[in-house]
Amino acid sequence: MLNDGYMVYPVVDASGAWNQYEAQAAMDRMSRAGAELETVFALGCELQADWKLPSANDMLGPFIQNLPEYGFVLQNFWNNANQHVVPDPFGMVK
């Protein structure tokens, strides 16, 4: 796919491998070829894009149930969203 001009984002913690060495070798090959390695959490965040959207409610459940360490991060954000204003030094927030 990279040779055909597509950007490739393998989800490394959702792929099967027989052992750690096999997984690391595959990730190294993909990375050297130009693929951008991602995790399930990073993919979910990319798909959600903005956690203030109504679809965030649907995205939160799977994280809490299957990836609790990330679910806690998301719950903390969700519980504190719009309560603390953090200045945007780069003027990128619209």
C-alpha positions as a LaTeX table, in Angstrom:
\begin{tabular}{lrrr}
\hline
Residue & $x$ (\AA) & $y$ (\AA) & $z$ (\AA) \\
\hline
Met1 & 0.00 & 0.00 & 0.00 \\
Leu2 & 2.90 & 2.33 & 0.75 \\
Asn3 & 4.25 & 1.69 & $-2.75$ \\
Asp4 & 0.88 & 2.71 & $-4.18$ \\
Gly5 & 1.01 & 6.05 & $-2.35$ \\
Tyr6 & $-1.29$ & 5.26 & 0.57 \\
Met7 & $-0.51$ & 6.32 & 4.11 \\
Val8 & $-0.41$ & 3.18 & 6.29 \\
Tyr9 & $-1.20$ & 3.10 & 10.02 \\
Pro10 & $-0.87$ & $-0.43$ & 11.41 \\
Val11 & $-2.55$ & $-0.88$ & 14.80 \\
Val12 & 0.25 & $-2.75$ & 16.52 \\
Asp13 & $-1.51$ & $-3.82$ & 19.72 \\
Ala14 & $-4.41$ & $-5.30$ & 17.77 \\
Ser15 & $-2.36$ & $-7.55$ & 15.54 \\
Gly16 & $-1.53$ & $-11.15$ & 16.27 \\
Ala17 & 1.96 & $-12.55$ & 16.60 \\
Trp18 & 3.35 & $-15.81$ & 17.93 \\
Asn19 & 5.84 & $-14.08$ & 20.19 \\
Gln20 & 7.35 & $-10.72$ & 21.12 \\
Tyr21 & 10.31 & $-11.09$ & 18.75 \\
Glu22 & 8.09 & $-11.76$ & 15.77 \\
Ala23 & 5.92 & $-8.75$ & 16.62 \\
Gln24 & 8.93 & $-6.47$ & 17.08 \\
Ala25 & 10.49 & $-7.61$ & 13.80 \\
Ala26 & 7.24 & $-6.91$ & 11.94 \\
Met27 & 6.90 & $-3.47$ & 13.55 \\
Asp28 & 10.50 & $-2.64$ & 12.68 \\
Arg29 & 9.97 & $-3.64$ & 9.03 \\
Met30 & 6.76 & $-1.64$ & 8.75 \\
Ser31 & 8.29 & 1.39 & 10.41 \\
Arg32 & 11.40 & 1.32 & 8.17 \\
Ala33 & 9.12 & 1.08 & 5.14 \\
Gly34 & 7.37 & 4.30 & 6.17 \\
Ala35 & 4.27 & 3.05 & 8.00 \\
Glu36 & 3.14 & 5.06 & 11.03 \\
Leu37 & 2.64 & 2.62 & 13.91 \\
Glu38 & $-0.46$ & 3.25 & 16.03 \\
Thr39 & $-2.18$ & 1.76 & 19.06 \\
Val40 & $-5.86$ & 1.00 & 19.52 \\
Phe41 & $-6.12$ & 4.01 & 21.81 \\
Ala42 & $-4.48$ & 6.32 & 19.27 \\
Leu43 & $-6.76$ & 5.00 & 16.52 \\
Gly44 & $-9.85$ & 5.55 & 18.66 \\
Cys45 & $-8.75$ & 9.08 & 19.47 \\
Glu46 & $-8.09$ & 9.81 & 15.80 \\
Leu47 & $-11.51$ & 8.46 & 14.83 \\
Gln48 & $-13.21$ & 10.50 & 17.56 \\
Ala49 & $-11.18$ & 13.64 & 16.73 \\
Asp50 & $-13.05$ & 15.81 & 19.25 \\
Trp51 & $-14.15$ & 14.33 & 22.59 \\
Lys52 & $-16.76$ & 17.07 & 23.02 \\
Leu53 & $-18.84$ & 15.63 & 20.16 \\
Pro54 & $-21.92$ & 13.55 & 21.08 \\
Ser55 & $-20.29$ & 10.43 & 19.60 \\
Ala56 & $-17.82$ & 10.50 & 22.51 \\
Asn57 & $-20.41$ & 8.78 & 24.69 \\
Asp58 & $-20.33$ & 5.77 & 22.37 \\
Met59 & $-16.53$ & 5.76 & 22.18 \\
Leu60 & $-16.07$ & 5.93 & 25.95 \\
Gly61 & $-17.72$ & 2.57 & 26.75 \\
Pro62 & $-15.33$ & 0.30 & 24.84 \\
Phe63 & $-12.33$ & 2.08 & 26.31 \\
Ile64 & $-13.64$ & 1.71 & 29.87 \\
Gln65 & $-14.53$ & $-1.95$ & 29.38 \\
Asn66 & $-11.55$ & $-3.14$ & 27.34 \\
Leu67 & $-8.73$ & $-0.68$ & 27.97 \\
Pro68 & $-9.38$ & 0.58 & 31.50 \\
Glu69 & $-6.08$ & 2.45 & 31.79 \\
Tyr70 & $-7.11$ & 4.60 & 28.83 \\
Gly71 & $-10.72$ & 4.66 & 29.97 \\
Phe72 & $-9.62$ & 6.36 & 33.19 \\
Val73 & $-7.80$ & 9.04 & 31.19 \\
Leu74 & $-10.89$ & 9.65 & 29.05 \\
Gln75 & $-13.23$ & 9.67 & 32.04 \\
Asn76 & $-11.00$ & 12.19 & 33.78 \\
Phe77 & $-11.06$ & 14.43 & 30.72 \\
Trp78 & $-14.80$ & 14.02 & 30.29 \\
Asn79 & $-15.49$ & 14.80 & 33.98 \\
Asn80 & $-13.33$ & 17.93 & 33.89 \\
Ala81 & $-14.07$ & 19.20 & 30.39 \\
Asn82 & $-15.05$ & 22.85 & 30.23 \\
Gln83 & $-14.34$ & 23.34 & 33.94 \\
His84 & $-10.75$ & 24.51 & 33.55 \\
Val85 & $-9.64$ & 26.78 & 30.77 \\
Val86 & $-6.10$ & 26.14 & 29.63 \\
Pro87 & $-4.59$ & 28.95 & 27.56 \\
Asp88 & $-3.73$ & 28.06 & 23.98 \\
Pro89 & $-0.28$ & 29.57 & 23.41 \\
Phe90 & $-0.37$ & 28.84 & 19.68 \\
Gly91 & $-3.87$ & 30.19 & 18.96 \\
Met92 & $-4.97$ & 26.90 & 17.39 \\
Val93 & $-8.17$ & 26.27 & 19.40 \\
Lys94 & $-11.24$ & 27.68 & 17.68 \\
\hline
\end{tabular}
